[in-house]
XYZ file of C-alpha atoms in Angstrom:
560
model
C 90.779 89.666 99.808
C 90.667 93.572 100.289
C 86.879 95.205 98.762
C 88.264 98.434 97.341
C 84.491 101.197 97.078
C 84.768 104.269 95.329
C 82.188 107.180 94.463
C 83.902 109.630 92.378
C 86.068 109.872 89.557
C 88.704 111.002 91.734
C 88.063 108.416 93.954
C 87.952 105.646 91.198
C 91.549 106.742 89.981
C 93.081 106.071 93.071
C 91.321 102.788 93.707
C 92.335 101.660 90.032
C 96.271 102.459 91.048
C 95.804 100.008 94.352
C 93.644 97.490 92.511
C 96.682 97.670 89.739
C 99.538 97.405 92.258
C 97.841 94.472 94.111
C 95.829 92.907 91.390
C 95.637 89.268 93.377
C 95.144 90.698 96.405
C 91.749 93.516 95.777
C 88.530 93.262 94.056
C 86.817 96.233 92.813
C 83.225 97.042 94.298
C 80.621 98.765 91.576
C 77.425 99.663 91.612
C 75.600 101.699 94.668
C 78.399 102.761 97.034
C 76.000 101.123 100.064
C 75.396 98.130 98.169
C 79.094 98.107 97.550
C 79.896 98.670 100.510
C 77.431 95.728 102.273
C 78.910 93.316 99.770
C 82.144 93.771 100.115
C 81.868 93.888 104.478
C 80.453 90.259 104.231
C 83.130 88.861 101.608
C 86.364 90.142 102.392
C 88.927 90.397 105.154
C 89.494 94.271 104.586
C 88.315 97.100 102.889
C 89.342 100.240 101.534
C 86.740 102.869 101.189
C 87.608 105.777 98.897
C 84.702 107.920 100.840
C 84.705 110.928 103.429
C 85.432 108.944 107.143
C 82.084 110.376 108.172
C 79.830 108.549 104.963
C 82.215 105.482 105.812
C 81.431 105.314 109.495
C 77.531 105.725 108.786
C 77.540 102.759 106.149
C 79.519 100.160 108.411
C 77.772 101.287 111.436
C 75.047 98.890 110.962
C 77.140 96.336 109.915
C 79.646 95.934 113.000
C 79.492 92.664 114.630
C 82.441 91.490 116.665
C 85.908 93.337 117.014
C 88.223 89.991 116.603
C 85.568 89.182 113.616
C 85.087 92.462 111.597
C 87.220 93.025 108.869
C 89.180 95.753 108.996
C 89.091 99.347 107.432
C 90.934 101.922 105.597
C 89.692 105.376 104.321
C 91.002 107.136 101.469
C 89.993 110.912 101.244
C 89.285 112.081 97.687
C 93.174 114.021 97.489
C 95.135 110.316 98.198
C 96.235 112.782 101.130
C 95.549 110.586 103.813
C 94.982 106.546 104.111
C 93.231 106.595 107.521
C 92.771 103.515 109.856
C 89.570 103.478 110.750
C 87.484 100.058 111.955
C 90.169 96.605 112.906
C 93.355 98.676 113.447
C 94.983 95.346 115.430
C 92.337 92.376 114.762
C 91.632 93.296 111.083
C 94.929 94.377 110.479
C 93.811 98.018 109.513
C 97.009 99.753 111.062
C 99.218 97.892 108.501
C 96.755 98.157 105.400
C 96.882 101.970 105.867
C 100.434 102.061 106.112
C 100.672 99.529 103.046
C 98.086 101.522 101.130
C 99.874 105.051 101.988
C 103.117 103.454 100.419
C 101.484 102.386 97.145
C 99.487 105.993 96.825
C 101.927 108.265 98.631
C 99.561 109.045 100.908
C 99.936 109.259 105.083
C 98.648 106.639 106.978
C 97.161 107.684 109.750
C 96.993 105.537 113.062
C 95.253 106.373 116.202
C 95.266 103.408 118.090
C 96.905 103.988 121.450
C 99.598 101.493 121.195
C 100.612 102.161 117.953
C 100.661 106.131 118.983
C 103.418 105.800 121.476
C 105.091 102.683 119.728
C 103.764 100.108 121.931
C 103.462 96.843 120.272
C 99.508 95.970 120.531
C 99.625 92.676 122.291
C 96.863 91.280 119.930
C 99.594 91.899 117.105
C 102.585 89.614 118.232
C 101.988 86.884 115.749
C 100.529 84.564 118.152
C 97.099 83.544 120.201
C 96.337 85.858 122.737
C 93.387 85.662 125.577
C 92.351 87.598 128.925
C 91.870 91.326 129.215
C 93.883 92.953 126.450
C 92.281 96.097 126.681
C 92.787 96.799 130.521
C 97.018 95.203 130.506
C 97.078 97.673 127.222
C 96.146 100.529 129.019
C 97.830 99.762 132.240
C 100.940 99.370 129.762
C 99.735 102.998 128.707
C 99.745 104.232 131.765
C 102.919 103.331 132.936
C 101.241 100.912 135.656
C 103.679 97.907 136.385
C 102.763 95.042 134.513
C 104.530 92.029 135.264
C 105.660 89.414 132.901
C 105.373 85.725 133.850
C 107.503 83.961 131.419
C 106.740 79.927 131.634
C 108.406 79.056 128.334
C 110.992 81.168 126.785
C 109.819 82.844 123.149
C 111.493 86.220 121.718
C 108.578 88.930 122.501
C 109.604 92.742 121.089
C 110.062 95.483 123.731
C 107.971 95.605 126.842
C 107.787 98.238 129.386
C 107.133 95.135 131.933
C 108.195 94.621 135.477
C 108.876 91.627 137.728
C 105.693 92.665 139.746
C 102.447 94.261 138.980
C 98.875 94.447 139.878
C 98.827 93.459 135.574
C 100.280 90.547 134.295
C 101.690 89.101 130.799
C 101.927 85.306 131.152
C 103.311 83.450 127.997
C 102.584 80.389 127.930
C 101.555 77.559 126.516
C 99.559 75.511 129.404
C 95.666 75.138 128.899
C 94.797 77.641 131.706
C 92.083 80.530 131.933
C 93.268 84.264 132.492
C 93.118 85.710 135.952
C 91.867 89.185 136.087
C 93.789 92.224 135.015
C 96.069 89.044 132.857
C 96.820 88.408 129.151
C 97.568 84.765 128.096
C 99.823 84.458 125.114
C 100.734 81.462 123.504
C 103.494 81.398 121.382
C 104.123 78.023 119.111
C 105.677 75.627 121.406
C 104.070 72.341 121.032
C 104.995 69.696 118.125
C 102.672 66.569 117.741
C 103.990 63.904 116.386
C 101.655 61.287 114.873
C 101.669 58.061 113.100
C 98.467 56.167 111.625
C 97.798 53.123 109.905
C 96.668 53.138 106.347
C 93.517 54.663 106.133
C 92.832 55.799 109.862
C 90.067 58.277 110.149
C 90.548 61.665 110.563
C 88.306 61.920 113.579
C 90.177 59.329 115.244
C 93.975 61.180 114.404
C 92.076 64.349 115.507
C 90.550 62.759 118.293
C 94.077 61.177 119.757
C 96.173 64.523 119.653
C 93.333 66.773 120.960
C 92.960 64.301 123.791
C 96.974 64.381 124.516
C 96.876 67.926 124.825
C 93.545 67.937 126.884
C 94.973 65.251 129.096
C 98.091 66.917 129.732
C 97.105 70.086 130.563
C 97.801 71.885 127.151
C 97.066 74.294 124.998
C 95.979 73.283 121.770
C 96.603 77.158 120.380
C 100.144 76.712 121.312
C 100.320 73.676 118.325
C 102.773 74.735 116.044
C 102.469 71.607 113.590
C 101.803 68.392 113.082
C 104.897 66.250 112.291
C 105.240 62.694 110.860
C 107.107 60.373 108.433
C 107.609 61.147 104.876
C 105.893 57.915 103.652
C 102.727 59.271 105.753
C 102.630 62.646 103.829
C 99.852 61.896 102.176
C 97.886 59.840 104.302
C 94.272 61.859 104.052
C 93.757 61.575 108.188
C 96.403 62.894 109.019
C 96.222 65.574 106.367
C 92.955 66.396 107.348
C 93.637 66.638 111.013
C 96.128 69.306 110.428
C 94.239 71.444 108.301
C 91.212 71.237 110.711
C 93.649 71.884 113.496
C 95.076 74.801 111.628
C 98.664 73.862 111.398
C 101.213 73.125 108.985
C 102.087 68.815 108.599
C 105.743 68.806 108.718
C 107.152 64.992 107.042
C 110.674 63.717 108.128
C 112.686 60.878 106.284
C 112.818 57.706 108.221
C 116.369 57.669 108.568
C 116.701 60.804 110.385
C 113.672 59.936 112.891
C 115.309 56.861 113.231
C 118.522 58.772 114.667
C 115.918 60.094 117.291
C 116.348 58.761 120.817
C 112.886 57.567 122.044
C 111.658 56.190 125.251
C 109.301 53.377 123.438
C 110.934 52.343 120.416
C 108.760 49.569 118.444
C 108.989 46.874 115.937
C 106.013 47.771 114.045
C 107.413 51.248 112.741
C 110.347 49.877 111.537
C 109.206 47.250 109.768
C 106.511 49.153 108.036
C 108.650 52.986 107.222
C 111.739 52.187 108.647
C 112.135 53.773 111.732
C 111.777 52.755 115.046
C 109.607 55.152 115.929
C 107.375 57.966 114.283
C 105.661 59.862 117.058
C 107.899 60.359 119.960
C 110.524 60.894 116.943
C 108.887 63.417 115.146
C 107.748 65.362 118.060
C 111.438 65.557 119.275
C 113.264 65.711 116.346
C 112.855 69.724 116.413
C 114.955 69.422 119.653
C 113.659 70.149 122.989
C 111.383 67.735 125.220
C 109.339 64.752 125.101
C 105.820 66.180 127.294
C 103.448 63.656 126.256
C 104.906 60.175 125.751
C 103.500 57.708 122.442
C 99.149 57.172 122.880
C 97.390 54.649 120.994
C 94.137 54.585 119.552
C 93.349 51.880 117.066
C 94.928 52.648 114.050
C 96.865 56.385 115.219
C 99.707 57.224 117.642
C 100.396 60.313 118.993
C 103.259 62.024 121.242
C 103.695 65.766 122.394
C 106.926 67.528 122.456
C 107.913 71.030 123.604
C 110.327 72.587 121.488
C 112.740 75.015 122.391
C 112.051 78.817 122.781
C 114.507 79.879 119.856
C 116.006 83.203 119.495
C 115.571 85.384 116.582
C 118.788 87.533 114.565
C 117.678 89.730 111.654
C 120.283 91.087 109.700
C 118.954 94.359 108.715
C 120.329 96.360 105.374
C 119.413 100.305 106.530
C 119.919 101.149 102.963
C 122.734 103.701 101.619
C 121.107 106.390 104.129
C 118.134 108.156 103.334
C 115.289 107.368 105.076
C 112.875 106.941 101.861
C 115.266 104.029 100.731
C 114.861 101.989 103.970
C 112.581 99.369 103.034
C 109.305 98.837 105.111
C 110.101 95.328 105.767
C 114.063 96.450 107.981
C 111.572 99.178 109.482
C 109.037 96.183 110.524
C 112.493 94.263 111.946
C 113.234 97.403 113.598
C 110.228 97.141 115.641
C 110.246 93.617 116.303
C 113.493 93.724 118.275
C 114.147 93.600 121.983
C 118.021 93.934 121.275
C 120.002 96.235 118.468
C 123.433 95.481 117.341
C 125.036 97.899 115.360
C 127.538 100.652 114.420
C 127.231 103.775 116.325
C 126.901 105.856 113.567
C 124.025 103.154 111.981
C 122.317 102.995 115.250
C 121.817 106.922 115.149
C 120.397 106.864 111.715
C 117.343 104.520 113.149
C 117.355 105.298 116.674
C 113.824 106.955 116.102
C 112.252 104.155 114.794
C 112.929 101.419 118.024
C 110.223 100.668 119.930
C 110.819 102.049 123.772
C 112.654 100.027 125.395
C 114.386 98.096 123.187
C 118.516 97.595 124.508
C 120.806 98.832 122.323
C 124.174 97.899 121.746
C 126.486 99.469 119.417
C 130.129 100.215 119.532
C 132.732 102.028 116.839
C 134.526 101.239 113.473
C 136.479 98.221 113.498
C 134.594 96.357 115.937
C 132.696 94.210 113.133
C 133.336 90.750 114.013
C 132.875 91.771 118.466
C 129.397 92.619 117.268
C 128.312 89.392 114.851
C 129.593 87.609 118.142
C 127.358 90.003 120.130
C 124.224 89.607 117.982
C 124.644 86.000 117.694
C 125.115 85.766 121.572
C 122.022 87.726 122.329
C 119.746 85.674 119.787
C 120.768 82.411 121.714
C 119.408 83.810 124.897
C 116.238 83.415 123.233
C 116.106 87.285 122.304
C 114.332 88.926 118.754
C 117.700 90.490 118.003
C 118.075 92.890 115.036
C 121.589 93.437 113.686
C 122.109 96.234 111.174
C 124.435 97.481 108.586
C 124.515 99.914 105.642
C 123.176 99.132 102.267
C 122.349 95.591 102.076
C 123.615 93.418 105.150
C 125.112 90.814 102.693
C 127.285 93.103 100.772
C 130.631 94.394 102.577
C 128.633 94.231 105.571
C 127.364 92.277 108.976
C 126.012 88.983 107.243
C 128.969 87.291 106.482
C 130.590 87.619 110.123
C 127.057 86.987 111.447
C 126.020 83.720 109.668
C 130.035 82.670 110.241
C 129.404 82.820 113.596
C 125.788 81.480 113.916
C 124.654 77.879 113.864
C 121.222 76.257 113.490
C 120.411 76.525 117.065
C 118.540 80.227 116.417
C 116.360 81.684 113.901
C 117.780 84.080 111.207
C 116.413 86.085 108.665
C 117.423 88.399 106.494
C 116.567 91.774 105.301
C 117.386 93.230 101.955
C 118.828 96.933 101.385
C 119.743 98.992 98.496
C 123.684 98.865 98.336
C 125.627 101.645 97.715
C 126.597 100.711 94.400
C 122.866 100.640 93.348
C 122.033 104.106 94.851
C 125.408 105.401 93.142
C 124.327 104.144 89.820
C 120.571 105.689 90.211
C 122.255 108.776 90.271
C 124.360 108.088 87.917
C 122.331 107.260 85.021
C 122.186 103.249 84.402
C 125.981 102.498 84.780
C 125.277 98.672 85.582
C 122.893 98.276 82.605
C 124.955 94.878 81.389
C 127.409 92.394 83.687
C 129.008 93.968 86.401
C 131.325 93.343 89.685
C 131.392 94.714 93.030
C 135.405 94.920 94.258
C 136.408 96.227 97.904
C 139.934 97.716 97.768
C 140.249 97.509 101.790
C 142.907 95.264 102.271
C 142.515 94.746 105.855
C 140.905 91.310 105.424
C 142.074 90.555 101.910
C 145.329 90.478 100.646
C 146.241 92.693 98.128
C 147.685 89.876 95.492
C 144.142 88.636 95.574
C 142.350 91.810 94.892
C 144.536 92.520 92.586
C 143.728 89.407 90.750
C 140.220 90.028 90.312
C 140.733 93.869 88.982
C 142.849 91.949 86.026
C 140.113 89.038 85.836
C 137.072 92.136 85.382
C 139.631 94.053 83.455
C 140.244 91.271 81.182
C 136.123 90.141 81.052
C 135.276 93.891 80.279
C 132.831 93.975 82.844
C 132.314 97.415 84.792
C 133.553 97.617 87.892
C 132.095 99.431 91.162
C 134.771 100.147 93.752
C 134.066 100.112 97.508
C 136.278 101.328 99.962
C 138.619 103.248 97.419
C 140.706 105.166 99.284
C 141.514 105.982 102.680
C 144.192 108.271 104.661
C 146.819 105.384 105.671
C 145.469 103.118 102.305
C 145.983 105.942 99.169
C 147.740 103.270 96.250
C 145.255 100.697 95.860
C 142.734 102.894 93.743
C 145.378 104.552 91.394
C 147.015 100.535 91.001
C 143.369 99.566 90.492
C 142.939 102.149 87.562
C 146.340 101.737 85.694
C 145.078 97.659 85.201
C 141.367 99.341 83.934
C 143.691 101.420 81.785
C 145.640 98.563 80.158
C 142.480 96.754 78.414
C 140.152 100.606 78.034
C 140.244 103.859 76.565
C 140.807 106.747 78.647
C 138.044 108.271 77.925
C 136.179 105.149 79.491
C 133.629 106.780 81.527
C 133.800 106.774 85.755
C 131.038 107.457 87.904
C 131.999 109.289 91.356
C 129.393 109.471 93.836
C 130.051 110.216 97.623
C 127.418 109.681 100.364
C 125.014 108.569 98.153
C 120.978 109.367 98.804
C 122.856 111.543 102.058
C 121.931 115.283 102.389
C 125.385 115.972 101.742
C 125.488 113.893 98.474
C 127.475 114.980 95.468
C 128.333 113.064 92.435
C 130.562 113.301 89.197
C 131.283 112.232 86.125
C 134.891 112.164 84.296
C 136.714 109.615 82.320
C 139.272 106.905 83.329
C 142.283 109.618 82.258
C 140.814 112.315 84.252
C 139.779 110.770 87.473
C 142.004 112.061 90.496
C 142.188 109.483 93.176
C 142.860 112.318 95.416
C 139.316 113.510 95.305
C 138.045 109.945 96.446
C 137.739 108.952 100.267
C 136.226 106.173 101.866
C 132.727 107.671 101.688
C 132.853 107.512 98.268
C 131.533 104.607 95.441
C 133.872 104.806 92.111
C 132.363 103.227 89.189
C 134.263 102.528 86.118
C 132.681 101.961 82.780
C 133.163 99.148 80.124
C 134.342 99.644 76.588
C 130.473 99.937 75.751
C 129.661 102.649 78.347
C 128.972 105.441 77.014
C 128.107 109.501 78.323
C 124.880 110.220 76.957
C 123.047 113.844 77.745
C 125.549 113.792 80.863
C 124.546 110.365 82.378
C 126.546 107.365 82.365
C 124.925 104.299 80.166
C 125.821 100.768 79.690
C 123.994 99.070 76.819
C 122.607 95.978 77.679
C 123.858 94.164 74.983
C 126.407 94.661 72.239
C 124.418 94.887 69.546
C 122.801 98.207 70.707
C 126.302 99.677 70.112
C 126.983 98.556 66.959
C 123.467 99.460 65.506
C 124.456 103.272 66.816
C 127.934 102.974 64.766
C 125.886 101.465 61.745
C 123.653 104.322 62.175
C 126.701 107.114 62.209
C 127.811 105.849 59.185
């Protein structure tokens, strides 16, 4: 929960626009601002003061307590100018609250942590458990210093300015050992436990078994990444309660697929009672990767340990039609996640700013689409974080198609939304895609043109309005004008058509004409060409479609 504390009217105004954008998320503070202020520090995980920095620092002052502890805190000066981190940048995750908070107020965060100054990623922000001497590797990191980085199980880390030896050291791994000095420990999510228990087992005894596999084994037990056991155990209150004391999620399998699980101690028992031959040593290997910690008993539990693979991660990244405002903050957040970029050329220099140093890029010219799916997906199975970008959204015309053709379950991918061109296009437009609408590429390079042509008739014919991408290029000049004469058959010519070229660009420019007037000769491939339905209509020079029918025929009821 974020306390949001506000003196003044001002101040109160700006609050009630956060506490209004986020109403599950904040809880408004009354009353004395240092009451407000001391009730809200003990209750919630952040707070956002709308108060001078100075009358912020002497309320929390006595308050402070422990840095991985304290919850963190943003202050809001009494203009919404500036959303300033000021208490828990990394820990209480102030850094990202003021740049979350500056996004809903349009104000500008304001970061000083050192890492985040020169675009370090803070090593107490990677997502995982981290021990040892953060501060000094940070600042040897800072320094330029060499800091070497002892890799004992593979996990995709963003950009490091690391070396393969240092008087500093970044081990990852997931081993239950202490930090040398001048050494950060992290522990990514490696370790799956796989348990079984008889009906009704205590939780202290489940708990008891796994914590004593990892102990005995030499493990970490803040590199568990779940618990995982049989679906007919899902609900079985030890082992629920184990996981939830333990922190992680329970993860159920159906028997049949542990039961397709190759095991080194198979039992009766199991498969008489769920129907599988095993449940531990299955479940703790059905993720893939290694067995570490072969089936323990305890009286009514079982327990195995496996490793599972270090898995690399592809984003594909939607940068948005091109302006920088339209980039969303979650592909900017995948931005600086990666240790590898795939993209265009003329992509990668629209972002290049925004990498973290360090971070390999690899781009390469038009027509090279499917070369850099195949590159992206490569680079992720090497256990990378790999970001792969593309204009507008990823999924439309773009890189996730060839990407997820060429990918299969042995990596992570996610992706990341953009605004497509046809959306920016019709913002400028006016609201041409106010009812159903279609999306049609005339670029016949992978798609035959008997097929394209095909679905013009088929939106022609369904009266739906049509965006065009890729309209027209220098060695591909009939397909638009062919496009338009089937339009023509089933509209009027004075159908509205929405021209817009480099959309949210600096050099932008946008028309509006009719389905008679439009030249294609003053189209390129730049350019997004969207043609009206019979109900679209020009309306104080923007282009509308009704969203329904009936809002047409009331206007022509209304002429009358």
């Amino acid at each position: 929960m974020i306390g949001l504390i506000s003196a003044t009217a001002a101040g109160a105004a700006a609050r009630d626009r956060l506490a209004a954008a986020w109403p599950d998320r904040t809880r408004v503070y009354d009353g004395p601002v240092k009451d407000a202020v001391r009730a809200a520090f003990a209750e919630c995980e952040q707070l956002v003061c709308f108060l001078a920095t100075g009358a912020v620092v002497r309320l929390i002052a006595p308050l402070l307590g422990e840095k991985a502890s304290d919850p963190g805190v943003v202050c809001v000066d009494e203009g919404g100018r500036f959303a300033v981190s000021l208490v828990g940048g990394h820990a209480g995750g102030a850094n990202e609250l003021a740049r979350a908070v500056g996004g809903v107020l349009g104000a500008e965060p304001v970061v000083t942590t050192a890492t985040d100054a020169v675009g370090l990623p803070g090593l107490d922000t990677l997502g995982f458990p981290v021990e040892g001497d953060v501060a000094a590797v940070s600042r040897a990191l800072l320094d330029g210093e060499p800091v070497a980085l002892e890799a004992e199980v593979s996990w995709p880390l963003p950009p490091l300015p690391v070396a393969a030896e240092g008087a500093y050291a970044i081990r990852v791994t997931d081993r239950a050992v202490e930090p040398a000095e001048r050494e950060v420990v992290l522990r990514p999510p490696t370790l799956v436990a796989g348990v079984g228990a008889s009906r009704g087992a205590p939780v202290e005894e489940v708990l008891g078994l796994v914590e004593g596999a990892l102990r005995d084994a030499g493990l970490s037990v803040a590199s568990l990444a779940e618990l995982a056991t049989v679906d007919a155990k899902a609900e079985e209150p030890g082992i629920v309660e184990a996981a939830r004391r333990l922190g992680v999620p329970l993860v159920t399998y159906a028997a049949e697929e542990l039961a397709r699980v190759e095991v080194p101690n198979p039992s009766e028992a199991p498969l008489a009672a769920v129907g599988t031959p095993s449940v531990a040593e299955a479940a703790a290997l059905v993720s893939g990767g290694e067995l570490l910690v072969p089936k323990r008993k305890s009286a009514m539990a079982t327990c195995a340990v496996g490793r599972r693979p270090g898995r690399g991660r592809l984003a594909v990244v939607g940068l948005g039609p091109g302006a920088r405002d339209l980039l969303t903050p979650r592909a900017q957040q995948e931005l600086r996640r990666a240790s590898v970029l795939v993209g265009l050329d003329q992509y990668v220099d629209q972002i290049r700013d925004l990498l973290r140093p360090g971070t390999r890029i690899l781009e390469s010219g038009l027509g090279a689409e499917e070369e850099r799916a195949r590159t992206a997906v490569a680079q992720a199975r090497k256990g990378h974080a790999v970001a792969l970008i593309g204009s507008g959204d990823a999924g439309v015309y773009a890189m996730a198609s060839p990407a997820l053709a060429e990918a299969s379950d042995d990596i992570d991918v996610v992706g990341v939304p953009g605004v497509t061109a046809a959306l920016a296009a019709g913002a400028i437009l006016g609201a041409p895609l106010g009812h159903d609408h279609v999306s049609i590429s005339l670029s016949d390079l992978h798609t035959p043109w008997e097929v394209i042509e095909r679905r013009v008739r088929a939106a022609a014919e369904a009266d739906l309005v049509v965006t065009f991408y890729n309209p027209r290029s220098r060695g591909r000049d009939w397909q638009l004008p062919k496009a338009l004469a089937i339009l023509a058959g089933h509209r009027e010519p004075t159908t509205p058509v929405g021209v817009v070229r480099n959309a949210s660009r600096p050099d932008e420019s946008s028309r509006l004409t009719t389905l008679a007037e439009l030249d294609p000769a003053t189209v390129d491939m730049m350019t997004v060409v969207t043609v009206g339905n019979t109900a679209t209509r020009r309306i104080a020079g923007r282009m509308v479609t009704p969203r329904g029918y009936r809002w047409q025929d009331n206007r022509q009821e209304e002429a009358k």
